[in-house]
Amino acid sequence: MMSFFKYILSGTLICLSLQAEAQLFRKGPDADDLYNEAVKETKAQHYAKAIELSKAALAKRPEFTDQELLLGRLYMLTGQTAAARKHIKAVLAKDPLYKDAYLYAVNIELGAKKYEEAACYVDEGLYHFPADRDLMLKKLGILDASENFFQGGIYANSLLEKYSGDTVVTRAYTGHYMLAGRYYQVRGNQLLAQQNYEKALLVDPNNREAKEAITNMYIRSGSYTSAMEQINAELASNPGSYDLMMRKLGLLQDTHDYAGALAYLQLILKRFPNDGKARSMETPLRMEAAAWYANTDPYLLYEGVLEKNPGNREALDKVIGLSMSRGAYREALAWINRGLKSSPNDQRLLGLKMDVLESDRKFTEAAALAEKLRQGNPGNADLRSRYTALKIASGRDYLSQQQYDLALSEFTKALQADPKDTAALDMTANTYIIQKDNVRALQVLDKALAIYPDNTRFLIKKSSVLAGMGQYDEAAAIASQLLERNPGDERYQANLVDLRLTAGRILMQSEEYDMAAAQFRRVLAEQPNNLDAINYLINMETAVGQPDSALLYADQGLKYYPDNKDLLLKKAGVLTSVNRYAAANDITYQLMQRYPFTVKYRNAYTEGLLAQGTTYQRNNQPDSALAVFKQVLAVNRRDSMGLLYSINLLNGKQQYDSALAYANEGIRYYPNNEAFIQKRAVTLESRKEYVAAAAAADSVVVLKNTPANQDYAEYLKSKTLKNQFGMYYLNTNYDYTSTKYSIATLEYRHYIPRGSWAARLNYAGRTQGTGLMGEAEIYYNHTPKMYSYGLVNYSNGIVFPQFRVAYSLFKTFKHNIEGELGVRYLKADTVNSISGVASVAKTWKDFWVNFRAYFISDSPNFYTSFNLTSRYYMNHSQDYIMFVAGLGTSPDDRSRLVQFPKLAGLLTRSVGAGYLKTFKYRTSVGVYGTWINQKINDTDFQNQYDLYITLQRKF
């Protein structure tokens, strides 16, 4: 039993220890776990807990943008605007392509009524996500919130065109115009309110609010007929609508058409028999009608009289008048026609019929009656005026139906009756203007102004027609005349300014810049603060190379609009064009600080810095240029031009480590950009790291396989090769002996960091034996501008000199001039020759020229020898053509070493030419020919001909 308890106790202790160990060593929740918990708490509306979890997640992973955005949203939900703004900005700084962050940023600024800031955020978002529906909807919301309904209307139309089938966009479009309608309705602008409500109805024909608003506007303005027409039109499309029927009943009641109202109420009750509201209205409506008619309906009384006595003229006149007063035009017309049956020429009845037809908007029929009455009374001025007015009304009716010929016919008849009628003249001109027949419109207006020379309406209309015909100066002259008559009137001033601006724009499009500028200057004479004219003048003066004038206009604009972003940006651009970079960059820097998320200001600042840096670069001020490019990279470390310019400058200053660091940074940001990989290759070449440079050049070829890139890659690859094999063949012929000399040479060369060394074996077969000569040669670079050349030859004494030693020191001076000082020693047979060597060489682009002089001592004799060599390099210095001319025999002349003792001291002249071709920087083939003439005595000369062939291959 005891052992059993011992096992139980041991097991319990083991379990407890495992649990304790799990508690001690269990890893805490990571940032993702905390984020998921914060999301759950947010959905549960536990905002304080969600904020605590979000802060903990950000402490573990500061770059966690999703978490930081959630924290910003939580601060928005809890009304902590400043904290929300801070975190949303931080998200955008870390990730400018996070779309939701732009939406939150817009909401924050909209809530704070900072519409300009909200617009900046939405523009920045649309820059990265063009045509994004959500961002476009936000922009429309900003325009509406800032009550910029004109621009909002333009934007709403473009949004609807882009997303015509999207219900969300359709609702936003309708909402914009409903908001605009309410805005103008509250401010008493009934025309604009009605226009906006009508646009909302175009997309949403069943919008009840818009319909009611339009109807109410009609009622408030006393246009009961229009209101009734509106309701009847709606009922035609929706005859069973209870709301519409009740609204019509109310309108009948408001116009005191109680008979019609009671009849219509019965129709409503028939359709909606259980409607308590309709039933409760019947008794009050009858009471109201009874009070209105004072218990007696005159119409019914007079109608009863006519039933008993149809010829009673007074009763007939009364029922006609009562019908007309109640708007019952059809009943009135019926009574009039009943009277005309018995008295067809009754002037009063005809006049009443004309009134009824006019009231019922049957203007053409009314005008026909008026003409009939006028023919019967040709001298009646009132009938003539009435006829004219009805013809004009009839023409207007045709004009509204776009029946222009019929409208013109009516207006013409009105003018025939009264040639001076202003309304007829005005409507005739309008008809031609609508049809864009400006010539005839102008004729009508000139006729009108001949009668009424000071009529403002005709003058404005003529000015508009002239502008439409492109005659802006004449149009502006009329506008100026009107302004002189009404000084200080903003309407006339605005008209004149618009004319000048339009003229200027058209002239500018025609590239008539001087004439356009004159128009814009006239605008500024009227309105010194006109922003459009100022902007145009800045643009034009800049375009024609007048930056000083452009700056004057920019300063003029900034005097009125000191914080205008576009003006400031334009001024910075002009300052940049005249190399005033410090002032320009100060402006763009301030703009960038004010609007840190607006790309165009950041770009303008960096472009100004780049222009300043390149100017320093052109003026050979590399340190100043580098400092400016560092400022560019401080703003945008990914700026490709800043990186490339910095690499070039650092390479020029031989600061290869820094240049390589920038090149690597460019490759990291732009891995497929050949320019940065090419810069890396060039920098590595300058550091003599040819293996890495060749690898970089190969990567450039992979990206862009061009001949130039291939050539550079091959060049760098050749620099990695340390060995070279060479074969040389020299054939010499003489015209004075049948003996020929041929020398074959094998060479091995090895390249070392500071130069190269080579070993050669020369072979020449002769009848007296085989000539062999070994050579050791070295080129050694002491400094980038100084190197040594050394050579030792030793032979078996057959054909070749027994021993030869050469040494020269070369130094490069300014202007690509190279000098040489050296010594030569040669032992052959009984000759021991010591020579001094001096040369000077000069490079001009692809040409290289060298003049060398030898001073030869062969005791007791002393000789001189001179040599002029020129080369023309081709194909990136791989190939060259060589021309040589010499006087005397030098100890460096390979073809004459075999006869040096015999030729020394003779007057020797030589000319030669050669061509070397290199294939891919590895294999070189050369062919050289030389003619040598030696003077034996005063009358005898002998000639020597050399042919020299070379082949070299790097490996």
CSV table of N, CA, C and O in Angstrom, one decimal, residues 327-385:
chain,number,residue,atom,x,y,z
A,327,GLY,N,-58.9,77.6,-63.8
A,327,GLY,CA,-58.0,76.8,-64.6
A,327,GLY,C,-58.6,75.7,-65.4
A,327,GLY,O,-57.9,74.8,-66.0
A,328,ALA,N,-60.0,75.7,-65.5
A,328,ALA,CA,-60.7,74.7,-66.3
A,328,ALA,C,-60.8,75.2,-67.8
A,328,ALA,O,-61.9,75.6,-68.2
A,329,TYR,N,-59.7,75.2,-68.5
A,329,TYR,CA,-59.6,75.8,-69.8
A,329,TYR,C,-60.4,75.1,-70.8
A,329,TYR,O,-61.0,75.7,-71.8
A,330,ARG,N,-60.5,73.8,-70.7
A,330,ARG,CA,-61.3,73.0,-71.7
A,330,ARG,C,-62.8,73.3,-71.5
A,330,ARG,O,-63.5,73.5,-72.5
A,331,GLU,N,-63.3,73.5,-70.3
A,331,GLU,CA,-64.7,73.8,-70.1
A,331,GLU,C,-64.9,75.2,-70.6
A,331,GLU,O,-66.0,75.5,-71.3
A,332,ALA,N,-64.0,76.1,-70.3
A,332,ALA,CA,-64.2,77.5,-70.8
A,332,ALA,C,-64.2,77.5,-72.3
A,332,ALA,O,-65.1,78.2,-72.9
A,333,LEU,N,-63.3,76.8,-73.0
A,333,LEU,CA,-63.3,76.7,-74.4
A,333,LEU,C,-64.6,76.1,-75.0
A,333,LEU,O,-65.1,76.6,-76.0
A,334,ALA,N,-65.1,75.1,-74.3
A,334,ALA,CA,-66.4,74.5,-74.7
A,334,ALA,C,-67.5,75.5,-74.7
A,334,ALA,O,-68.3,75.6,-75.6
A,335,TRP,N,-67.6,76.3,-73.6
A,335,TRP,CA,-68.6,77.4,-73.5
A,335,TRP,C,-68.4,78.4,-74.6
A,335,TRP,O,-69.4,78.9,-75.2
A,336,ILE,N,-67.1,78.8,-74.8
A,336,ILE,CA,-66.9,79.9,-75.9
A,336,ILE,C,-67.3,79.3,-77.2
A,336,ILE,O,-68.0,80.1,-78.0
A,337,ASN,N,-66.9,78.1,-77.6
A,337,ASN,CA,-67.3,77.6,-78.9
A,337,ASN,C,-68.8,77.4,-79.0
A,337,ASN,O,-69.4,77.6,-80.1
A,338,ARG,N,-69.5,77.1,-77.8
A,338,ARG,CA,-71.0,77.1,-77.8
A,338,ARG,C,-71.6,78.5,-78.2
A,338,ARG,O,-72.5,78.6,-78.9
A,339,GLY,N,-70.9,79.5,-77.6
A,339,GLY,CA,-71.4,80.9,-77.9
A,339,GLY,C,-71.1,81.3,-79.4
A,339,GLY,O,-71.9,82.0,-80.0
A,340,LEU,N,-69.9,80.8,-79.9
A,340,LEU,CA,-69.6,81.2,-81.3
A,340,LEU,C,-70.4,80.5,-82.3
A,340,LEU,O,-70.5,81.0,-83.5
A,341,LYS,N,-71.1,79.5,-81.9
A,341,LYS,CA,-71.9,78.8,-82.9
A,341,LYS,C,-73.1,79.7,-83.3
A,341,LYS,O,-73.5,79.8,-84.5
A,342,SER,N,-73.5,80.4,-82.3
A,342,SER,CA,-74.7,81.4,-82.6
A,342,SER,C,-74.1,82.7,-83.0
A,342,SER,O,-74.8,83.4,-83.8
A,343,SER,N,-72.9,83.1,-82.6
A,343,SER,CA,-72.4,84.4,-83.0
A,343,SER,C,-70.9,84.2,-83.4
A,343,SER,O,-70.0,84.5,-82.7
A,344,PRO,N,-70.7,83.7,-84.7
A,344,PRO,CA,-69.3,83.3,-85.1
A,344,PRO,C,-68.3,84.5,-85.1
A,344,PRO,O,-67.1,84.3,-85.0
A,345,ASN,N,-68.8,85.7,-85.3
A,345,ASN,CA,-67.9,86.9,-85.4
A,345,ASN,C,-67.9,87.8,-84.1
A,345,ASN,O,-67.5,88.9,-84.2
A,346,ASP,N,-68.4,87.2,-83.1
A,346,ASP,CA,-68.4,88.0,-81.8
A,346,ASP,C,-67.0,88.3,-81.3
A,346,ASP,O,-66.2,87.4,-81.0
A,347,GLN,N,-66.7,89.6,-81.3
A,347,GLN,CA,-65.3,90.0,-81.0
A,347,GLN,C,-64.9,89.6,-79.6
A,347,GLN,O,-63.8,89.2,-79.3
A,348,ARG,N,-65.9,89.8,-78.7
A,348,ARG,CA,-65.6,89.5,-77.3
A,348,ARG,C,-65.3,88.0,-77.1
A,348,ARG,O,-64.3,87.6,-76.4
A,349,LEU,N,-66.2,87.1,-77.7
A,349,LEU,CA,-66.0,85.7,-77.6
A,349,LEU,C,-64.7,85.3,-78.2
A,349,LEU,O,-63.9,84.4,-77.7
A,350,LEU,N,-64.4,85.9,-79.4
A,350,LEU,CA,-63.1,85.5,-80.0
A,350,LEU,C,-61.9,86.0,-79.2
A,350,LEU,O,-60.9,85.3,-79.1
A,351,GLY,N,-62.1,87.1,-78.5
A,351,GLY,CA,-61.0,87.6,-77.6
A,351,GLY,C,-60.9,86.7,-76.4
A,351,GLY,O,-59.7,86.3,-76.0
A,352,LEU,N,-62.0,86.2,-75.9
A,352,LEU,CA,-61.9,85.3,-74.8
A,352,LEU,C,-61.3,83.9,-75.2
A,352,LEU,O,-60.6,83.3,-74.4
A,353,LYS,N,-61.7,83.5,-76.4
A,353,LYS,CA,-61.1,82.2,-76.9
A,353,LYS,C,-59.6,82.4,-77.0
A,353,LYS,O,-58.9,81.4,-76.7
A,354,MET,N,-59.2,83.6,-77.5
A,354,MET,CA,-57.8,83.8,-77.6
A,354,MET,C,-57.1,83.7,-76.2
A,354,MET,O,-56.0,83.2,-76.1
A,355,ASP,N,-57.8,84.3,-75.2
A,355,ASP,CA,-57.2,84.3,-73.9
A,355,ASP,C,-57.1,82.8,-73.3
A,355,ASP,O,-56.1,82.4,-72.7
A,356,VAL,N,-58.2,82.1,-73.6
A,356,VAL,CA,-58.2,80.7,-73.1
A,356,VAL,C,-57.1,79.9,-73.8
A,356,VAL,O,-56.3,79.1,-73.1
A,357,LEU,N,-56.9,80.0,-75.1
A,357,LEU,CA,-55.9,79.3,-75.8
A,357,LEU,C,-54.5,79.7,-75.3
A,357,LEU,O,-53.6,78.8,-75.2
A,358,GLU,N,-54.4,81.0,-75.0
A,358,GLU,CA,-53.0,81.4,-74.5
A,358,GLU,C,-52.8,80.8,-73.1
A,358,GLU,O,-51.7,80.3,-72.9
A,359,SER,N,-53.8,80.8,-72.3
A,359,SER,CA,-53.7,80.3,-70.9
A,359,SER,C,-53.4,78.8,-71.0
A,359,SER,O,-52.7,78.3,-70.1
A,360,ASP,N,-53.9,78.1,-72.0
A,360,ASP,CA,-53.7,76.7,-72.2
A,360,ASP,C,-52.4,76.4,-73.0
A,360,ASP,O,-52.2,75.3,-73.4
A,361,ARG,N,-51.6,77.5,-73.2
A,361,ARG,CA,-50.3,77.4,-73.9
A,361,ARG,C,-50.5,76.9,-75.4
A,361,ARG,O,-49.6,76.3,-75.9
A,362,LYS,N,-51.6,77.2,-76.0
A,362,LYS,CA,-51.8,76.9,-77.4
A,362,LYS,C,-51.6,78.2,-78.1
A,362,LYS,O,-52.5,78.8,-78.7
A,363,PHE,N,-50.3,78.6,-78.2
A,363,PHE,CA,-50.0,79.9,-78.7
A,363,PHE,C,-50.2,80.1,-80.2
A,363,PHE,O,-50.6,81.2,-80.6
A,364,THR,N,-50.0,79.1,-80.9
A,364,THR,CA,-50.1,79.2,-82.4
A,364,THR,C,-51.6,79.4,-82.7
A,364,THR,O,-51.9,80.3,-83.6
A,365,GLU,N,-52.5,78.7,-82.1
A,365,GLU,CA,-54.0,78.9,-82.4
A,365,GLU,C,-54.4,80.2,-81.9
A,365,GLU,O,-55.2,80.9,-82.5
A,366,ALA,N,-53.9,80.6,-80.7
A,366,ALA,CA,-54.2,82.0,-80.2
A,366,ALA,C,-53.8,83.1,-81.1
A,366,ALA,O,-54.5,84.1,-81.4
A,367,ALA,N,-52.5,82.9,-81.7
A,367,ALA,CA,-52.0,83.9,-82.6
A,367,ALA,C,-52.8,84.0,-83.9
A,367,ALA,O,-53.0,85.0,-84.4
A,368,ALA,N,-53.3,82.8,-84.3
A,368,ALA,CA,-54.2,82.8,-85.5
A,368,ALA,C,-55.5,83.6,-85.3
A,368,ALA,O,-55.9,84.4,-86.1
A,369,LEU,N,-56.1,83.5,-84.1
A,369,LEU,CA,-57.2,84.3,-83.7
A,369,LEU,C,-56.9,85.7,-83.7
A,369,LEU,O,-57.7,86.6,-84.1
A,370,ALA,N,-55.7,86.0,-83.1
A,370,ALA,CA,-55.3,87.4,-82.9
A,370,ALA,C,-55.1,88.1,-84.3
A,370,ALA,O,-55.5,89.2,-84.5
A,371,GLU,N,-54.6,87.3,-85.3
A,371,GLU,CA,-54.4,87.8,-86.6
A,371,GLU,C,-55.8,88.1,-87.3
A,371,GLU,O,-56.0,89.1,-87.9
A,372,LYS,N,-56.7,87.2,-87.0
A,372,LYS,CA,-58.1,87.4,-87.6
A,372,LYS,C,-58.7,88.6,-87.0
A,372,LYS,O,-59.3,89.4,-87.7
A,373,LEU,N,-58.6,88.8,-85.7
A,373,LEU,CA,-59.1,90.0,-85.0
A,373,LEU,C,-58.4,91.3,-85.5
A,373,LEU,O,-59.1,92.3,-85.7
A,374,ARG,N,-57.1,91.2,-85.8
A,374,ARG,CA,-56.3,92.4,-86.2
A,374,ARG,C,-56.7,92.7,-87.6
A,374,ARG,O,-56.8,93.9,-88.0
A,375,GLN,N,-57.0,91.7,-88.5
A,375,GLN,CA,-57.4,92.0,-89.8
A,375,GLN,C,-58.8,92.8,-89.8
A,375,GLN,O,-59.0,93.6,-90.7
A,376,GLY,N,-59.6,92.4,-88.8
A,376,GLY,CA,-60.9,93.1,-88.7
A,376,GLY,C,-60.7,94.5,-88.1
A,376,GLY,O,-61.6,95.4,-88.3
A,377,ASN,N,-59.7,94.8,-87.4
A,377,ASN,CA,-59.4,96.1,-86.8
A,377,ASN,C,-58.0,96.5,-87.0
A,377,ASN,O,-57.1,96.4,-86.1
A,378,PRO,N,-57.6,96.8,-88.3
A,378,PRO,CA,-56.2,97.1,-88.6
A,378,PRO,C,-55.5,98.2,-87.8
A,378,PRO,O,-54.3,98.2,-87.7
A,379,GLY,N,-56.3,99.1,-87.3
A,379,GLY,CA,-55.7,100.3,-86.6
A,379,GLY,C,-55.6,100.1,-85.1
A,379,GLY,O,-55.2,101.0,-84.4
A,380,ASN,N,-56.0,98.9,-84.6
A,380,ASN,CA,-56.0,98.7,-83.2
A,380,ASN,C,-54.6,98.3,-82.7
A,380,ASN,O,-54.1,97.2,-83.0
A,381,ALA,N,-54.0,99.2,-82.0
A,381,ALA,CA,-52.6,99.0,-81.5
A,381,ALA,C,-52.5,97.8,-80.5
A,381,ALA,O,-51.6,97.1,-80.4
A,382,ASP,N,-53.6,97.7,-79.6
A,382,ASP,CA,-53.6,96.7,-78.6
A,382,ASP,C,-53.6,95.3,-79.3
A,382,ASP,O,-52.9,94.4,-78.8
A,383,LEU,N,-54.4,95.1,-80.3
A,383,LEU,CA,-54.5,93.9,-81.0
A,383,LEU,C,-53.2,93.6,-81.7
A,383,LEU,O,-52.7,92.4,-81.8
A,384,ARG,N,-52.5,94.6,-82.3
A,384,ARG,CA,-51.2,94.4,-82.9
A,384,ARG,C,-50.2,93.9,-81.9
A,384,ARG,O,-49.4,93.0,-82.1
A,385,SER,N,-50.2,94.5,-80.7
A,385,SER,CA,-49.3,94.1,-79.6
A,385,SER,C,-49.6,92.7,-79.2
A,385,SER,O,-48.6,91.9,-78.9
